Amino acid sequence: MKRTPVVFIHGLWLHSTSWRNWIERFRKAGYEPLAPEWPGVPGTVLATRRDPQSQAGVGLAEIAAAHADVIRGLDTPPVLIGHSVGGFIAQQLLGEGLAAAAVAICPGQIKGVKAVGPAQVKSTYAILRNPANAKRVVSLNQAQFRYGFANTVTRKESEDLFAAWTIPSTARPLFQLALGNLTRNSAAEVATGNQSRGPLLLLSAKQDHTVPDVLTRATLKRYRNSRAITDYRCFEDRGHSLTVDSGWPEIAESALLWLADAGFPAAAPTPA
């Protein structure tokens, strides 16, 4: 039996190593997990904080291409699990037929989705208000992280998560997603009408200030013309930090159960 590969894709301001609990859980469940880093991002949180500029200007196309290269190097089409911008990338690569299935957790806004909420505006305005940031690497402060990510956990846990996992990030993907509906040939385009793609699960957090549930539900509607499986689940009491905070096991188990139900067990028969 051959283990099914699972590729984890992080979002803005979190490092790939923030998936470590998920990687351990999925490996224990029998999958073969890996978490590639974005182009230009050093291999550790500390190294990224010390030297963040190598990722300046990296956008959605570069992030998607880097993960596509990883996928093409695998023996079996993987399952993709992405959070925030990573959730957008997971959808894009699934729509291109590069993955067997995908779980998009609080995914970034795809082109065609027009829903927006006041909390989302507040969580991103400090960065989007300055167009020059599109070419820069930017950081969140503790207050911004608390509001945008960790609004449903204790202040102590928010501070601990900030200290453990936050990194400076290229701001270009945020601009590309925010302006996707105004941009011709936008990098925020996803092939939502693909009839032959693998199953997709959209996981949402009702209290999310960065990717409000209304946005994820609007994303679900973009898939209405595809016969391919698109499922949705919302966690009523969770925020954007749901993949890294103390409640992460519930989200991981939900993804594992869905994969099993969708026909993607941890191990598949080795081809003859």
Coordinates of C-alpha atoms in Angstrom, one line a residue:
M1 CA 0.0 0.0 0.0
K2 CA 1.2 3.5 -0.9
R3 CA 0.7 6.4 1.4
T4 CA -1.4 9.2 0.0
P5 CA 0.6 12.5 -0.1
V6 CA -0.9 15.6 1.6
V7 CA 0.6 19.0 0.7
F8 CA -0.1 21.7 3.3
I9 CA -0.1 25.3 2.1
H10 CA 0.1 28.2 4.6
G11 CA -1.2 31.7 4.3
L12 CA 0.1 35.2 4.9
W13 CA 2.0 35.9 8.2
L14 CA 2.3 32.2 9.2
H15 CA 5.3 30.0 8.4
S16 CA 5.1 26.5 6.9
T17 CA 6.4 25.0 10.1
S18 CA 3.1 26.2 11.8
W19 CA 1.6 23.0 10.2
R20 CA 3.8 20.8 12.4
N21 CA 0.9 19.5 14.5
W22 CA -1.1 18.7 11.4
I23 CA 1.8 17.0 9.8
E24 CA 2.3 14.7 12.9
R25 CA -1.5 14.0 13.0
F26 CA -1.8 13.1 9.3
R27 CA 1.4 11.0 9.4
K28 CA 0.0 9.1 12.3
A29 CA -3.2 8.6 10.4
G30 CA -1.2 7.0 7.6
Y31 CA -0.8 9.9 5.1
E32 CA 2.5 11.2 3.7
P33 CA 2.4 14.9 4.6
L34 CA 4.7 17.7 3.5
A35 CA 4.6 21.5 3.9
P36 CA 6.6 23.4 1.2
E37 CA 7.6 26.9 1.9
W38 CA 6.7 29.9 -0.3
P39 CA 9.4 31.2 -2.7
G40 CA 12.0 33.4 -1.0
V41 CA 10.9 32.5 2.6
P42 CA 13.7 31.0 4.8
G43 CA 13.3 27.6 6.4
T44 CA 12.5 28.7 9.9
V45 CA 10.4 31.4 11.7
L46 CA 13.5 33.0 13.2
A47 CA 15.4 33.1 9.9
T48 CA 12.5 34.7 8.2
R49 CA 12.2 37.4 10.9
R50 CA 15.9 38.1 10.5
D51 CA 15.9 38.2 6.7
P52 CA 12.4 38.6 5.2
Q53 CA 13.3 40.7 2.1
S54 CA 14.0 37.8 -0.2
Q55 CA 10.2 37.3 -0.6
A56 CA 9.4 40.9 -1.4
G57 CA 7.1 41.1 -4.5
V58 CA 6.3 37.4 -4.6
G59 CA 2.7 37.0 -5.7
L60 CA 0.0 34.3 -6.2
A61 CA 1.5 33.1 -9.5
E62 CA 4.9 32.5 -8.0
I63 CA 3.4 30.7 -5.0
A64 CA 1.2 28.5 -7.1
A65 CA 4.0 27.7 -9.5
A66 CA 6.3 26.6 -6.6
H67 CA 3.7 24.3 -5.2
A68 CA 2.9 22.9 -8.7
D69 CA 6.6 22.0 -9.1
V70 CA 6.4 20.1 -5.8
I71 CA 3.3 18.3 -6.9
R72 CA 4.8 17.3 -10.2
G73 CA 7.7 15.7 -8.3
L74 CA 5.3 13.3 -6.5
D75 CA 4.5 9.8 -7.7
T76 CA 0.8 10.3 -6.9
P77 CA -1.5 13.4 -7.2
P78 CA -1.8 14.7 -3.6
V79 CA -4.5 16.0 -1.4
L80 CA -4.0 19.7 -0.8
I81 CA -4.9 21.4 2.5
G82 CA -4.5 25.2 2.5
H83 CA -5.3 28.0 4.9
S84 CA -6.2 31.6 3.9
V85 CA -4.1 32.4 0.9
G86 CA -3.0 28.8 1.0
G87 CA -6.7 27.9 0.7
F88 CA -6.9 30.0 -2.5
I89 CA -3.8 28.3 -3.9
A90 CA -5.3 24.9 -3.1
Q91 CA -8.4 25.7 -5.1
Q92 CA -6.5 27.1 -8.0
L93 CA -4.3 24.0 -8.3
L94 CA -7.2 21.6 -7.8
G95 CA -9.0 23.5 -10.6
E96 CA -6.0 23.0 -12.9
G97 CA -6.2 19.2 -12.3
L98 CA -3.0 19.0 -10.3
A99 CA -4.4 17.5 -7.2
A100 CA -6.8 14.6 -6.3
A101 CA -8.8 16.6 -3.7
A102 CA -8.5 19.8 -1.6
V103 CA -9.5 21.2 1.7
A104 CA -9.6 25.0 1.7
I105 CA -9.7 26.5 5.2
C106 CA -11.0 30.1 5.4
P107 CA -9.7 30.6 1.9
G108 CA -8.7 33.8 0.3
Q109 CA -11.1 35.6 -2.0
I110 CA -11.2 34.2 -5.6
K111 CA -12.1 36.3 -8.5
G112 CA -15.9 36.7 -8.9
V113 CA -16.6 36.7 -5.1
K114 CA -17.8 40.2 -4.2
A115 CA -18.9 39.6 -0.6
V116 CA -17.1 41.6 2.0
G117 CA -17.7 42.5 5.7
P118 CA -16.6 45.4 7.9
A119 CA -14.3 43.1 10.0
Q120 CA -12.5 42.1 6.8
V121 CA -12.0 45.7 5.9
K122 CA -10.7 46.5 9.3
S123 CA -8.3 43.6 9.4
T124 CA -6.6 44.4 6.0
Y125 CA -7.0 48.2 5.7
A126 CA -3.7 49.1 7.4
I127 CA -1.8 47.2 4.6
L128 CA -4.1 47.9 1.6
R129 CA -4.3 51.7 2.2
N130 CA -0.7 52.1 1.0
P131 CA -0.3 50.8 -2.6
A132 CA 3.5 50.8 -2.1
N133 CA 3.0 47.8 0.2
A134 CA 2.3 45.6 -2.8
K135 CA 6.0 45.5 -3.5
R136 CA 7.0 45.2 0.2
V137 CA 7.3 42.7 3.0
V138 CA 5.0 43.7 5.8
S139 CA 4.5 42.5 9.4
L140 CA 1.5 42.4 11.7
N141 CA 1.8 43.8 15.2
Q142 CA 0.3 42.0 18.2
A143 CA -2.9 44.0 18.1
Q144 CA -3.4 43.3 14.4
F145 CA -2.8 39.6 14.9
R146 CA -5.2 39.6 17.8
Y147 CA -8.0 41.2 15.7
G148 CA -7.3 39.4 12.4
F149 CA -6.4 35.9 13.6
A150 CA -6.8 35.2 17.3
N151 CA -10.0 37.0 18.3
T152 CA -11.6 33.9 19.7
V153 CA -8.8 32.7 22.0
T154 CA -7.5 34.2 25.2
R155 CA -5.1 37.1 25.1
K156 CA -2.4 34.9 26.5
E157 CA -2.9 32.3 23.7
S158 CA -2.9 35.1 21.1
E159 CA 0.4 36.4 22.4
D160 CA 1.9 32.9 22.4
L161 CA 0.8 32.2 18.9
F162 CA 2.1 35.6 17.7
A163 CA 5.5 34.8 19.3
A164 CA 5.6 31.2 17.9
W165 CA 4.5 31.5 14.3
T166 CA 4.1 35.0 12.9
I167 CA 6.5 36.1 10.2
P168 CA 6.8 39.1 7.9
S169 CA 5.1 38.3 4.6
T170 CA 5.0 39.6 1.0
A171 CA 1.9 41.8 0.8
R172 CA 1.4 41.3 -3.0
P173 CA -1.0 38.3 -2.7
L174 CA -3.3 40.4 -0.4
F175 CA -3.5 43.1 -3.1
Q176 CA -4.1 40.6 -5.9
L177 CA -7.0 38.9 -4.0
A178 CA -8.5 42.2 -2.9
L179 CA -8.4 43.7 -6.5
G180 CA -9.1 40.4 -8.3
N181 CA -12.5 41.6 -9.6
L182 CA -11.0 44.8 -11.0
T183 CA -8.0 43.2 -12.8
R184 CA -8.0 41.7 -16.2
N185 CA -6.3 38.3 -16.4
S186 CA -6.2 38.4 -12.6
A187 CA -4.0 36.0 -10.7
A188 CA -7.0 35.4 -8.5
E189 CA -8.8 33.4 -11.1
V190 CA -9.9 29.9 -10.2
A191 CA -11.4 27.3 -12.6
T192 CA -14.6 26.9 -10.6
G193 CA -16.5 25.5 -13.6
N194 CA -14.1 22.5 -14.0
Q195 CA -16.4 19.4 -14.2
S196 CA -13.6 16.8 -13.8
R197 CA -11.7 18.2 -10.8
G198 CA -11.4 16.3 -7.6
P199 CA -13.6 16.9 -4.5
L200 CA -13.3 20.2 -2.6
L201 CA -14.1 21.0 1.0
L202 CA -14.5 24.6 2.1
L203 CA -14.1 25.0 5.8
S204 CA -15.2 28.3 7.3
A205 CA -15.0 30.1 10.7
K206 CA -18.0 32.1 11.7
Q207 CA -16.0 34.5 13.9
D208 CA -13.3 35.0 11.3
H209 CA -12.4 38.7 10.9
T210 CA -10.0 38.1 8.0
V211 CA -12.0 35.8 5.8
P212 CA -15.6 36.1 7.0
D213 CA -18.0 33.2 6.6
V214 CA -20.1 35.3 4.2
L215 CA -17.0 35.3 1.8
T216 CA -16.6 31.5 2.1
R217 CA -20.3 31.0 1.4
A218 CA -20.0 33.3 -1.6
T219 CA -17.1 31.2 -2.8
L220 CA -19.2 28.0 -2.5
K221 CA -21.8 29.6 -4.9
R222 CA -19.1 30.2 -7.5
Y223 CA -18.9 26.4 -7.9
R224 CA -22.6 25.9 -8.5
N225 CA -22.2 25.2 -12.2
S226 CA -19.7 22.3 -11.6
R227 CA -20.9 18.8 -11.2
A228 CA -17.7 18.1 -9.1
I229 CA -18.1 17.6 -5.4
T230 CA -18.0 20.8 -3.4
D231 CA -18.7 20.6 0.3
Y232 CA -18.9 23.2 3.0
R233 CA -18.7 23.3 6.8
C234 CA -18.7 26.2 9.2
F235 CA -17.3 26.2 12.7
E236 CA -19.5 28.6 14.7
D237 CA -17.0 29.6 17.5
R238 CA -13.7 29.8 15.6
G239 CA -11.6 32.6 14.1
H240 CA -8.8 32.8 11.5
S241 CA -6.2 31.2 13.8
L242 CA -8.2 27.9 13.8
T243 CA -5.3 25.9 12.2
V244 CA -2.7 26.9 14.8
D245 CA -4.6 27.6 18.0
S246 CA -5.5 25.1 20.7
G247 CA -8.6 24.0 18.9
W248 CA -6.7 22.8 15.8
P249 CA -7.4 19.1 16.5
E250 CA -11.1 19.6 15.8
I251 CA -10.4 21.1 12.4
A252 CA -7.8 18.5 11.5
E253 CA -10.2 15.7 12.4
S254 CA -12.9 17.2 10.3
A255 CA -10.6 17.2 7.3
L256 CA -9.5 13.6 8.0
L257 CA -13.1 12.4 8.2
W258 CA -14.1 14.2 5.0
L259 CA -11.2 12.7 3.2
A260 CA -12.2 9.3 4.2
D261 CA -15.8 9.9 3.2
A262 CA -14.7 11.4 -0.1
G263 CA -12.7 8.2 -1.0
F264 CA -9.2 9.3 -0.2
P265 CA -7.9 6.9 2.5
A266 CA -4.5 7.3 4.0
A267 CA -3.0 4.6 1.8
A268 CA -3.9 3.5 -1.7
P269 CA -3.1 0.2 -3.5
T270 CA 0.3 0.4 -5.3
P271 CA -0.2 0.3 -9.1
A272 CA 0.7 -3.0 -10.7

